[in-house]
Coordinates of C-alpha atoms in Angstrom, one line a residue:
X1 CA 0.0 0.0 0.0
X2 CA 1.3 3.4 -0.5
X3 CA 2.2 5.9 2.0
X4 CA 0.4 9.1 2.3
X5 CA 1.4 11.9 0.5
X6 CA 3.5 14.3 2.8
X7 CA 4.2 17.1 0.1
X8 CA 1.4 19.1 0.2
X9 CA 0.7 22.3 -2.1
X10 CA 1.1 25.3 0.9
X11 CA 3.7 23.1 3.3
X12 CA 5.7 19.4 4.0
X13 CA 3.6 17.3 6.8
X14 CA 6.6 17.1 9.5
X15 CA 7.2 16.6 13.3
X16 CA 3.9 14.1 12.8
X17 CA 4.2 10.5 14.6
X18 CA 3.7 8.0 12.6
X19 CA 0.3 6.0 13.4
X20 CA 1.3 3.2 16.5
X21 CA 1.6 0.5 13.9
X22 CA 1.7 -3.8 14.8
X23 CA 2.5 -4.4 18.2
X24 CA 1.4 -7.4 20.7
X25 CA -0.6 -5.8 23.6
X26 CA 1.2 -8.3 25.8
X27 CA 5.0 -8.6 24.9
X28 CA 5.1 -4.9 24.8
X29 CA 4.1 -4.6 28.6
X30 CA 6.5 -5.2 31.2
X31 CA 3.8 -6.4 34.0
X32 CA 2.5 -9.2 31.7
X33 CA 6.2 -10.5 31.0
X34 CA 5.5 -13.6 33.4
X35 CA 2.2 -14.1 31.9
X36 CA 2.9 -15.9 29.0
X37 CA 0.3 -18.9 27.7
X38 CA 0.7 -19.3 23.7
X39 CA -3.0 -18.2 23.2
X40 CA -2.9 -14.7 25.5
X41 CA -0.2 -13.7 23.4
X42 CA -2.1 -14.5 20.4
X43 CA -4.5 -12.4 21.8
X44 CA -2.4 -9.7 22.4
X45 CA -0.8 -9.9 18.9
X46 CA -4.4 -9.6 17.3
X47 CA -6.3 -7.2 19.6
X48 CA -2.9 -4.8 18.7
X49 CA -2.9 -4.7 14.7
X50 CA -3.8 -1.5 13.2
X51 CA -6.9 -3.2 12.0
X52 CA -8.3 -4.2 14.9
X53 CA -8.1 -0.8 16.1
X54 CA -9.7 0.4 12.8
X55 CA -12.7 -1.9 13.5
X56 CA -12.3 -0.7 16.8
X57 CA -13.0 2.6 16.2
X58 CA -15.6 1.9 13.8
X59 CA -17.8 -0.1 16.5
X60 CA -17.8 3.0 19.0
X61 CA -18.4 5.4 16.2
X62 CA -21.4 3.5 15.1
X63 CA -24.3 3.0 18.2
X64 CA -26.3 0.2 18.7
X65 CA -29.9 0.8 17.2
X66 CA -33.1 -0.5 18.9
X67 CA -35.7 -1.9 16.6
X68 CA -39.0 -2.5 18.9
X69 CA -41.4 -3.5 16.3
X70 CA -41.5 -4.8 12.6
X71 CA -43.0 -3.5 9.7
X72 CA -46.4 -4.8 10.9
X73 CA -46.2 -3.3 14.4
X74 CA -45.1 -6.9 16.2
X75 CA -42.9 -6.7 18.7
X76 CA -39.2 -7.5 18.3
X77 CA -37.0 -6.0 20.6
X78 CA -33.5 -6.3 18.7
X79 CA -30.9 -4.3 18.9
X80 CA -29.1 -3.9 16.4
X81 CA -25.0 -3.5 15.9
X82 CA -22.0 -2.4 13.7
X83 CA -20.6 -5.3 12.4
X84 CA -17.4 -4.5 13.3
X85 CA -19.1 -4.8 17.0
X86 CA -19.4 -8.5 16.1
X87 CA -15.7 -9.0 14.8
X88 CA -14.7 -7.6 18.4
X89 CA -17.2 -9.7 20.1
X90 CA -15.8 -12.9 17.9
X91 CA -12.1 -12.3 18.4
X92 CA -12.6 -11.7 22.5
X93 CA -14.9 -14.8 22.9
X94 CA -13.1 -17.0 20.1
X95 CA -9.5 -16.1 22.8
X96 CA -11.4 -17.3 25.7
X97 CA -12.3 -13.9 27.3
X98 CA -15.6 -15.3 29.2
X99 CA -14.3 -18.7 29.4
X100 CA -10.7 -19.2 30.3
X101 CA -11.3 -18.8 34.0
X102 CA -13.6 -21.7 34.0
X103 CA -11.9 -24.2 31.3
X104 CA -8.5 -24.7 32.5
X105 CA -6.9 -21.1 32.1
X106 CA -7.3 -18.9 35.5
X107 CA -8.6 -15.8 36.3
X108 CA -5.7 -14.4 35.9
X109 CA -5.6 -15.1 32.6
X110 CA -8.9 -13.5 32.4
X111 CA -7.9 -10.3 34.2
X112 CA -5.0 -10.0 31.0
X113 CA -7.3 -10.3 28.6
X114 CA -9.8 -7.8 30.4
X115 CA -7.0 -5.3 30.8
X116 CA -5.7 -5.8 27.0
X117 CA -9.5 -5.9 25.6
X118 CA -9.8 -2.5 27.0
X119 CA -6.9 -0.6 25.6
X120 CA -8.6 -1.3 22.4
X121 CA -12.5 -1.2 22.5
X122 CA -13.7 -1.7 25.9
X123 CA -17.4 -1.7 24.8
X124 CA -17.5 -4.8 24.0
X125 CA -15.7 -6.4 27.0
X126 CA -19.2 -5.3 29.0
X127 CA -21.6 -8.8 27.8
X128 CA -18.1 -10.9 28.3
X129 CA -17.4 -10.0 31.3
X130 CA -20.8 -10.3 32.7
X131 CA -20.7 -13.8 30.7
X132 CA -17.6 -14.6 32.4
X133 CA -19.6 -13.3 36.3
X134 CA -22.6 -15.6 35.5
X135 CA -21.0 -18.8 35.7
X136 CA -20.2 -19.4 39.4
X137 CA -23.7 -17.7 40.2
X138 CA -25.1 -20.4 37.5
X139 CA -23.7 -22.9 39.8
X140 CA -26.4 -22.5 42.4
X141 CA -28.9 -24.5 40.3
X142 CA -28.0 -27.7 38.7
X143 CA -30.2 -28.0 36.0
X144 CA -29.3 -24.5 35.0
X145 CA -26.4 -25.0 35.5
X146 CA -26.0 -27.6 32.8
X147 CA -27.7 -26.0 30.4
X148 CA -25.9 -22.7 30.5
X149 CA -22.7 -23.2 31.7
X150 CA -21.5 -24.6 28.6
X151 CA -23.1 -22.4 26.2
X152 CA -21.1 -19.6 28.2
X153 CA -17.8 -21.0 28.4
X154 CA -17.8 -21.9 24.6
X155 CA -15.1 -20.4 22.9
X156 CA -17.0 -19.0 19.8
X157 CA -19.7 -16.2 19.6
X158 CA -23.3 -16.7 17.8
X159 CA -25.3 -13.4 18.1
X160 CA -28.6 -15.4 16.6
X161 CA -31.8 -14.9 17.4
X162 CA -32.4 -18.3 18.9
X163 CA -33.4 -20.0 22.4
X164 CA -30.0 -21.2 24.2
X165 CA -30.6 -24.7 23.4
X166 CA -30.2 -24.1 19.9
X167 CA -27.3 -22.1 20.1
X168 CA -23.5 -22.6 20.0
X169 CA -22.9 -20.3 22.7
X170 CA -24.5 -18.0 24.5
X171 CA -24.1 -14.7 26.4
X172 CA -25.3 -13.4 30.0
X173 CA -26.3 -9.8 31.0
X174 CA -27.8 -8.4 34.4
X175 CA -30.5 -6.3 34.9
X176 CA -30.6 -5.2 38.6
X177 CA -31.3 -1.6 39.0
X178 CA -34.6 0.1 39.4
X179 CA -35.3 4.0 39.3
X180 CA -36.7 3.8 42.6
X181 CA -33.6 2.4 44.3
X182 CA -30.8 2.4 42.3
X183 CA -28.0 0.7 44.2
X184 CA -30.4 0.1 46.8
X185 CA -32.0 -3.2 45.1
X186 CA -34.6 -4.2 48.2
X187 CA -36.3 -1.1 47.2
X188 CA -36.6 -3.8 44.2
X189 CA -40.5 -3.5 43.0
X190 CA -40.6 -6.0 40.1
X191 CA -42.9 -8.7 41.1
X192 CA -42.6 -12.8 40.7
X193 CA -45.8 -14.9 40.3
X194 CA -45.2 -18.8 40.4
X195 CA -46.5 -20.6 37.3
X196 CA -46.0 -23.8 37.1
X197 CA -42.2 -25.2 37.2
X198 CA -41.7 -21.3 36.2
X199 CA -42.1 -17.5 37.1
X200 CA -43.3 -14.7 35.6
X201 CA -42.1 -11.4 36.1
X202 CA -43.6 -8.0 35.8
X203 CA -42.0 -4.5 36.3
X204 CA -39.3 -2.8 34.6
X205 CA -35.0 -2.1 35.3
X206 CA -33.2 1.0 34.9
X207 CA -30.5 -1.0 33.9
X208 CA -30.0 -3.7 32.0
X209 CA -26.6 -4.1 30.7
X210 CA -26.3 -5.3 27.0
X211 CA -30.0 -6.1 26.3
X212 CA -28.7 -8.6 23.4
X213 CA -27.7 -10.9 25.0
X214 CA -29.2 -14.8 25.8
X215 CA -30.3 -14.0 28.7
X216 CA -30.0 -12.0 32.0
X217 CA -29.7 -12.7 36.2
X218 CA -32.3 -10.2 37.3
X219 CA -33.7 -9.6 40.9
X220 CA -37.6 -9.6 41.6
X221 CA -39.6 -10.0 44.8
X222 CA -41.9 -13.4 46.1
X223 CA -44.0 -13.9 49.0
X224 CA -40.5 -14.6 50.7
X225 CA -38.5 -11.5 49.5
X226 CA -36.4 -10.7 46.9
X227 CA -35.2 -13.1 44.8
X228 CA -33.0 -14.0 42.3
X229 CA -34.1 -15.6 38.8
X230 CA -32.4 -16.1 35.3
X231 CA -34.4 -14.8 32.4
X232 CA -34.0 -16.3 29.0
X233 CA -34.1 -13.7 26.1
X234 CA -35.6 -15.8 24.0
X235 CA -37.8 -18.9 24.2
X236 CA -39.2 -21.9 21.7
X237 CA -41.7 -20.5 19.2
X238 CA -42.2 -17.1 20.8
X239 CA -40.3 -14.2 22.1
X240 CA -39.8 -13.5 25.9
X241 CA -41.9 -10.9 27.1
X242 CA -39.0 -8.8 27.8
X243 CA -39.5 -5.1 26.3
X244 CA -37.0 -2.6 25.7
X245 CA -38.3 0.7 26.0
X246 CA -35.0 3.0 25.1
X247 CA -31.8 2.6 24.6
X248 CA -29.7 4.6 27.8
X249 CA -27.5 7.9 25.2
X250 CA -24.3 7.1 27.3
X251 CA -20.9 9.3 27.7
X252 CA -19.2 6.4 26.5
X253 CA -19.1 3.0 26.3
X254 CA -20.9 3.5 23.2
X255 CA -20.5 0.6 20.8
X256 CA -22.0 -1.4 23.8
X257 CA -26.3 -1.1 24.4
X258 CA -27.5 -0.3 27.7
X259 CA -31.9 -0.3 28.3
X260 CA -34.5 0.2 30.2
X261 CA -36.4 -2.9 30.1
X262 CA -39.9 -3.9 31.3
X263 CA -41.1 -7.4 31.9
X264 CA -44.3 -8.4 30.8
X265 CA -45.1 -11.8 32.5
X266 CA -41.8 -12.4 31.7
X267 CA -40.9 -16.5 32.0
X268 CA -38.3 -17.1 34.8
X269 CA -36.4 -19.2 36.2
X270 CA -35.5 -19.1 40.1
X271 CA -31.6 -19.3 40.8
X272 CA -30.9 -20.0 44.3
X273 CA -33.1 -20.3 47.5
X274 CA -36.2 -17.8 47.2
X275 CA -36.2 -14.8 49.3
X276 CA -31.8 -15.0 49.3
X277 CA -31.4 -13.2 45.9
X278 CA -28.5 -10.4 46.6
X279 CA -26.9 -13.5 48.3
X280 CA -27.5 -15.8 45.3
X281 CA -26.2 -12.6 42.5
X282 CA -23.4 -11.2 44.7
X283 CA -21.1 -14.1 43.1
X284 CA -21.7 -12.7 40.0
X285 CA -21.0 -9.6 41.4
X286 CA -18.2 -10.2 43.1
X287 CA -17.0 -11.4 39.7
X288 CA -17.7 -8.4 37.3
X289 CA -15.9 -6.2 40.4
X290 CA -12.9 -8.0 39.2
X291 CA -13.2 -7.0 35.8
X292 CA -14.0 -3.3 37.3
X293 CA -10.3 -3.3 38.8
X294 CA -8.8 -4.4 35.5
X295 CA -10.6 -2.5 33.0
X296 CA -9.2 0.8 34.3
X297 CA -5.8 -0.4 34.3
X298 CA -5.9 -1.1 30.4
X299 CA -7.5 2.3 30.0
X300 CA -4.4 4.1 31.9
X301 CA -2.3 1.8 29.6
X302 CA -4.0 2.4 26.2
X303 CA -3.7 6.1 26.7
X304 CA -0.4 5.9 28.0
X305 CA 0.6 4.0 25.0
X306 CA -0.7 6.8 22.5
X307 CA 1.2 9.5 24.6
X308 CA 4.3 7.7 25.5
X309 CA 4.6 7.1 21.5
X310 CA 4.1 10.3 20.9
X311 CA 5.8 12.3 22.8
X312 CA 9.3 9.6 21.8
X313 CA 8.6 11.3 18.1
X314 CA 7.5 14.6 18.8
X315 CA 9.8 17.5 18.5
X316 CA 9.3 21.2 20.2
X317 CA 11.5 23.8 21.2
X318 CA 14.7 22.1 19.5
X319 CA 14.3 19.3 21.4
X320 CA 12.2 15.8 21.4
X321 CA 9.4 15.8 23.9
X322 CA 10.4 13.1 25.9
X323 CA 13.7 14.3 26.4
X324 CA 12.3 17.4 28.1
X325 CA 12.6 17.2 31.9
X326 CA 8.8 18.7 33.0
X327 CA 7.5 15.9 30.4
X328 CA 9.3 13.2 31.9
X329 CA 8.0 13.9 35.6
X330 CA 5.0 14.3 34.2
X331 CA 4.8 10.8 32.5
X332 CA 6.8 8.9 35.3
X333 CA 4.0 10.4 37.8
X334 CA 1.2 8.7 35.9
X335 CA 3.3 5.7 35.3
X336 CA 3.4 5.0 39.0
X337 CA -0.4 5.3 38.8
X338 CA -0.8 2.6 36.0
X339 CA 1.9 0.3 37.7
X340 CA 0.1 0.3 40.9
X341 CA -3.3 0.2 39.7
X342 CA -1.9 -2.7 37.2
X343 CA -0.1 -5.3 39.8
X344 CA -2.9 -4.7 42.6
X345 CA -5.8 -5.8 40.3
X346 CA -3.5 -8.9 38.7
X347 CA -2.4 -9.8 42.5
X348 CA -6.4 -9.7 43.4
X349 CA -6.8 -12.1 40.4
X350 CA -4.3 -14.6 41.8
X351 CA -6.4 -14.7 44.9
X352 CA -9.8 -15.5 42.4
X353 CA -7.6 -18.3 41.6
X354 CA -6.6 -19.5 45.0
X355 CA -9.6 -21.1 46.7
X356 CA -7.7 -20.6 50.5
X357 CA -7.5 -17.0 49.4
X358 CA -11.0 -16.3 49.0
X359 CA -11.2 -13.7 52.2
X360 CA -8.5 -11.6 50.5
X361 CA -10.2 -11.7 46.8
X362 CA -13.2 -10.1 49.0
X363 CA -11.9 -7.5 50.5
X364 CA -8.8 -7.1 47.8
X365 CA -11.4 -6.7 45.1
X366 CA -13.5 -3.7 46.4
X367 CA -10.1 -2.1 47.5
X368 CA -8.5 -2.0 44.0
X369 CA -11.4 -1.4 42.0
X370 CA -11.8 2.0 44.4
X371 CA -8.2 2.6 44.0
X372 CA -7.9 2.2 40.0
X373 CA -10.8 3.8 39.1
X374 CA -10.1 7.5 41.3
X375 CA -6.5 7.5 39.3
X376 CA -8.0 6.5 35.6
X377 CA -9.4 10.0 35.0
X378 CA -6.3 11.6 36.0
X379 CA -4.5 9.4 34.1
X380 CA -6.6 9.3 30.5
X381 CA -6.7 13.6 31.1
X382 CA -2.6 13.7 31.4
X383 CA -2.3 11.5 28.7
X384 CA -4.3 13.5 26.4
X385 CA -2.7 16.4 27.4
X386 CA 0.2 15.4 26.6
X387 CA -0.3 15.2 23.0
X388 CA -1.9 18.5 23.0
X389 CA -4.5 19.7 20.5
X390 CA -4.3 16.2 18.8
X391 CA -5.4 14.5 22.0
X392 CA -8.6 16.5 22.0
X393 CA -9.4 15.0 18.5
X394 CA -11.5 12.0 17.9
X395 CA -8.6 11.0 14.9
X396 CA -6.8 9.6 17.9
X397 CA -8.4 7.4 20.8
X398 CA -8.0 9.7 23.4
X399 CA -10.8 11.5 23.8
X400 CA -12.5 7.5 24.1
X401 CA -10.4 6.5 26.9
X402 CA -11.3 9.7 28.5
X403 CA -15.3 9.4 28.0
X404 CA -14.6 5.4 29.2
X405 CA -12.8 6.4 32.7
X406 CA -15.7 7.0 34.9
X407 CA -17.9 3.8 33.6
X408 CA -15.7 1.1 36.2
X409 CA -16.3 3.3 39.1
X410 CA -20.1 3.7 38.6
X411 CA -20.6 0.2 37.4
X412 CA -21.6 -2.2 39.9
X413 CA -21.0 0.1 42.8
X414 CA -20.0 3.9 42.6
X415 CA -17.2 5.0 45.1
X416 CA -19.5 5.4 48.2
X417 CA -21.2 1.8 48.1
X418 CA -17.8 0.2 47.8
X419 CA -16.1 1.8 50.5
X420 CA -19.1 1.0 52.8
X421 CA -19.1 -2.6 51.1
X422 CA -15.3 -2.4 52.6
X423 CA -16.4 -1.4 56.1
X424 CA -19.4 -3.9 56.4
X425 CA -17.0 -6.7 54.9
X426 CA -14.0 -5.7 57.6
X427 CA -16.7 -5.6 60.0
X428 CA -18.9 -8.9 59.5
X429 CA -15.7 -11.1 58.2
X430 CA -13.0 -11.2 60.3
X431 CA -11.0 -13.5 57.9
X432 CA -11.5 -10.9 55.6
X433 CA -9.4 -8.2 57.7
X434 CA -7.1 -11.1 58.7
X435 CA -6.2 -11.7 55.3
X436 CA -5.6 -8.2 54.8
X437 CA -3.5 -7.6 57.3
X438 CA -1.2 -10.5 56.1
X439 CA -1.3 -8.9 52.4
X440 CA -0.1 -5.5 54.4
X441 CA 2.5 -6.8 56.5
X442 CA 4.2 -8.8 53.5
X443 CA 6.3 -6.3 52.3
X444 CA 7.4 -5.3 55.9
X445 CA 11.5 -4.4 56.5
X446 CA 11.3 -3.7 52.6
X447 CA 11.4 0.0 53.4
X448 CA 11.3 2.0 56.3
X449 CA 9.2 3.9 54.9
X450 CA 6.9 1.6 54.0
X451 CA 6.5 0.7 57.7
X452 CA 6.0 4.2 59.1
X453 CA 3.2 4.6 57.1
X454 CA 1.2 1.3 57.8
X455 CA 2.3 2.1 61.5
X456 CA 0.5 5.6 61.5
X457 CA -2.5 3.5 59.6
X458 CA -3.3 1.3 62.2
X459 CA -2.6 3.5 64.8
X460 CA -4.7 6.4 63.3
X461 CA -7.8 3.8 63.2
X462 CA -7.2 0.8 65.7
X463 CA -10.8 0.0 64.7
X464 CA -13.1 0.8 61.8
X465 CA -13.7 4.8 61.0
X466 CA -16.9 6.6 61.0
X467 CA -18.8 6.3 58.0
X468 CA -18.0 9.9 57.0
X469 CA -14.1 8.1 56.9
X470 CA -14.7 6.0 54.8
X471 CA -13.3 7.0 51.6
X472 CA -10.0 8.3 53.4
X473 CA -9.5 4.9 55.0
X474 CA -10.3 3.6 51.4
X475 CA -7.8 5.4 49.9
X476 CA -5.2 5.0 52.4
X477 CA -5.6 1.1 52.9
X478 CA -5.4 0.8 48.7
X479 CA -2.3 2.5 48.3
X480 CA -0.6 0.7 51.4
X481 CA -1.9 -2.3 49.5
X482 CA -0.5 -1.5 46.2
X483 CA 2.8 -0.4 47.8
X484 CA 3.2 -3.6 49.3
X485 CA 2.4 -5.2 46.0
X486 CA 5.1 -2.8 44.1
X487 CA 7.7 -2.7 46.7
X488 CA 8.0 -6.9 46.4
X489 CA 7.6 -7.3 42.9
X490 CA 8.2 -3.9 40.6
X491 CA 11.5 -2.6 39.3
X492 CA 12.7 -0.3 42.3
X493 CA 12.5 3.0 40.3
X494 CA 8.7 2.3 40.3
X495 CA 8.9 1.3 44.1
X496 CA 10.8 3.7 45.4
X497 CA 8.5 6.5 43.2
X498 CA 5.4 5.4 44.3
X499 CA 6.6 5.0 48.4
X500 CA 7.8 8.5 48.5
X501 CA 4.8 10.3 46.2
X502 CA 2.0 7.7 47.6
X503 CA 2.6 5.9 50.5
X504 CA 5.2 8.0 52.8
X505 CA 2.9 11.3 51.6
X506 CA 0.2 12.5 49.8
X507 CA 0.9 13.2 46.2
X508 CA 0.2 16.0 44.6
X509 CA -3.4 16.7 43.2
X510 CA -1.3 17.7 39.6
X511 CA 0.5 15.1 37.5
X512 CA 4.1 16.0 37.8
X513 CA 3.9 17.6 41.2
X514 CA 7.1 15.3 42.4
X515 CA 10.7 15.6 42.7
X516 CA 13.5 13.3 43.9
X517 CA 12.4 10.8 42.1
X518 CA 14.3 8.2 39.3
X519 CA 12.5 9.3 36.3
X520 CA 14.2 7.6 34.1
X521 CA 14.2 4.4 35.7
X522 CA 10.3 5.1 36.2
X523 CA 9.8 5.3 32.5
X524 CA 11.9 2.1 31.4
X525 CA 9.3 0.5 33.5
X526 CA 6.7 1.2 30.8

């Protein structure tokens, strides 16, 4: 193919990076070095081509479009997508995105590909993940079980319009939420009726995360209480009565659909013991909060890709940007962000993967998706600054990865519900504070520092804060967490950064606010 033409009629195109190119999203990273199973770097290989990215952008350019009736006013409640939505959805399920935790891979295998997946088009990684969630929540019904569980951890992707039995694979969404409760789902009003072997369901959700899909775990209340019930998208010979009444006009996330949704006697199926539903659908959960810590990572890489390569082949003031001093604290500041927010999420996974380590993956979870999510919109806003007016352009991905950084945080549990899901899990599980307290004290007589600063922790809350707290012990228990994580297994530049500018103090609200620190060493760590 031939280049583009540089040699314009007023002026010669110069000091212009060339586009990012080929590269493999994992052997380009220094924290997935150890991670190296043939098919994740396959997957990192594809997800980086230049054409991925082109159908990449093309499936967040292009929206989902709801089609509620047909020509002669029956109801069909499709939505319809780019197909360039579908090539992303095939690659990520054909590399084992919702199923390599569950068929012989591990969730930390999973994590990767969640972190990769979303330095490219995280849109799509919203059905998968929740795919990947369903299947241990699956697992408290038998005969459910069977049926779905391998339709959801078949590598391959069928987006027909068929009942799950008739499908190759299948896909799982949620729909939770209501508009009188929000994030407070006993206010749940949606109703369950027993009918037969079945349900039926009546009321609506705020919420329901990619309406496409096979079928959704959804909350509803019985004579017992609220329950928890899977609800097939689409049955034998008819159509569930599942109707989507808008698509939600998002800030990002946009090649993904999100709906309001009403249930019409919708059929159900119960999942778990009636009346116990948040108990039954916290696994799931607990699962896409995994996913939540990871996804915010990627974004803080992707964007840090795009500047990084930038500003290595950008010239001002006689000199190439990254050899100018202000740029490099800049970028080593946000580097220590993305290493710690990178290792604390893939040390949570190894927990997921660790049945003795369950307490830790409770608590570990909720702390690092807090953590990651505060620093991802300081991080995506640097980066794009960085490449100044360019970054503000929808010709490069920055201004996606900046729309993209808030959705973690508010998905699944915005900032305030974790950090009281924190407190109430410290308080009601002592194995959980246990195992914390072992993750903390691990990198103990590493650095002095490092043990001042959890000294002044415990000592500054011997037992749980006030409510009003809660954030600031948040905060302060994630970054001791991460610094432990960093200071045992991160090149020292990036230890030693993120001790002095995190742990042993506050950092400064501004990228770049730092001095002292090895800022070269902190950017050969990227």
């Amino acid at each position: 193919m031939s280049d583009p033409r540089t040699s314009l009629p007023t002026h010669e195109v110069e000091n212009q990076p060339d586009p990012l190119g080929d590269i493999n999203l994992l052997g380009c990273d220094p924290v997935l070095t150890d991670l190296a199973p043939k098919r994740l770097s396959e997957y990192g290989a594809a997800l980086g081509l230049s054409a991925t990215r082109t159908r990449a952008r093309a499936a967040h350019r292009h929206k989902p479009e709801l089609t509620v009736f047909d020509a002669g006013g029956r109801r069909l409640d499709e939505v319809a997508f780019h197909p360039a939505y579908h090539e992303m959805m095939t690659l990520s399920q054909g590399a084992g995105y919702a199923a390599t935790a569950w068929d012989g891979g591990s969730h930390v295998e999973h994590a990767a590909m969640v972190y990769m997946a979303s330095q490219v088009e995280p849109g799509h990684c919203c059905p998968l993940t929740m795919t990947y969630a369903g299947v241990p929540a699956l697992q408290a019904d038998t005969h459910l079980a069977e049926t779905w569980i391998p339709k959801l951890t078949t590598r391959a992707y069928d987006p027909r319009v068929l009942p799950v039995e008739q499908k190759a694979s299948a896909t799982l969404g949620m729909a939770m939420t209501e508009k009188q409760g929000g994030s407070d789902v006993r206010a749940n009003t949606t109703r369950a009726v027993r009918d037969g072997d079945h349900w039926r369901l009546t009321g609506h959700k705020w919420f329901c995360s990619a309406p496409m899909s096979d079928g959704f775990l959804t909350l509803a209340q019985t004579d017992q209480g609220l329950s928890c019930f899977l609800v097939p998208r689409w049955l034998e010979g008819e159509r569930n009565a599942i109707h989507l009444m808008r698509l939600k006009d998002k800030l990002g996330n946009t090649s993904n659909a999100s709906a309001e949704i009403e249930f019409h006697g919708a059929l159900a199926h119960q999942l778990g013991e009636e009346g116990r539903g948040v108990q039954t659908i916290i696994e799931m959960v607990h699962h896409t909060r995994l996913d939540t810590a990871m996804a915010p990572a990627g974004l803080m890489r992707g964007a840090l890709t795009h500047a990084v390569h930038w500003v290595r082949h950008r010239r001002a003031f006689q000199k190439t940007l990254i050899d100018q001093p202000l740029m490099q604290a800049v970028l080593a500041d946000l580097i220590l962000d993305w290493q710690a927010a990178t290792r604390l999420g893939l040390r949570v996974a190894a927990a997921f993967d660790d049945p003795g380590a369950r307490a830790f993956a409770r608590i570990g979870v909720a702390l690092a998706k807090f953590l990651n999510n505060k620093l991802c919109p300081r991080v995506t806003l640097e980066a794009m600054e960085a490449l100044g007016g360019m970054g503000y352009v929808e010709d490069t991905p920055m201004p996606m990865y900046y729309r993209e950084a808030p959705l973690n945080s508010i998905w699944e549990g915005s900032g305030n519900v974790i950090c009281l899901d924190i407190l109430r899990t410290l308080a009601r599980e002592p194995e959980a504070g246990a195992a914390l307290s072992e993750a903390l004290d691990a990198a103990r007589d590493v650095d002095a520092r490092y043990d001042q600063a959890l000294s002044d922790h415990r000592a500054r809350w011997p037992t749980l804060p006030d409510e009003r707290e809660a954030r600031l012990f948040a905060e302060r228990t994630a970054v001791l967490l991460a610094g432990s994580v960093l200071l045992r297994e991160a090149p020292a530049a990036v230890a030693d950064g993120f001790v002095a500018t995190r742990v042993q103090t506050a950092p400064g609200h501004i990228a770049g606010s730092v001095s002292g620190l090895d800022l070269r060493g902190i950017l050969a760590a990227f």
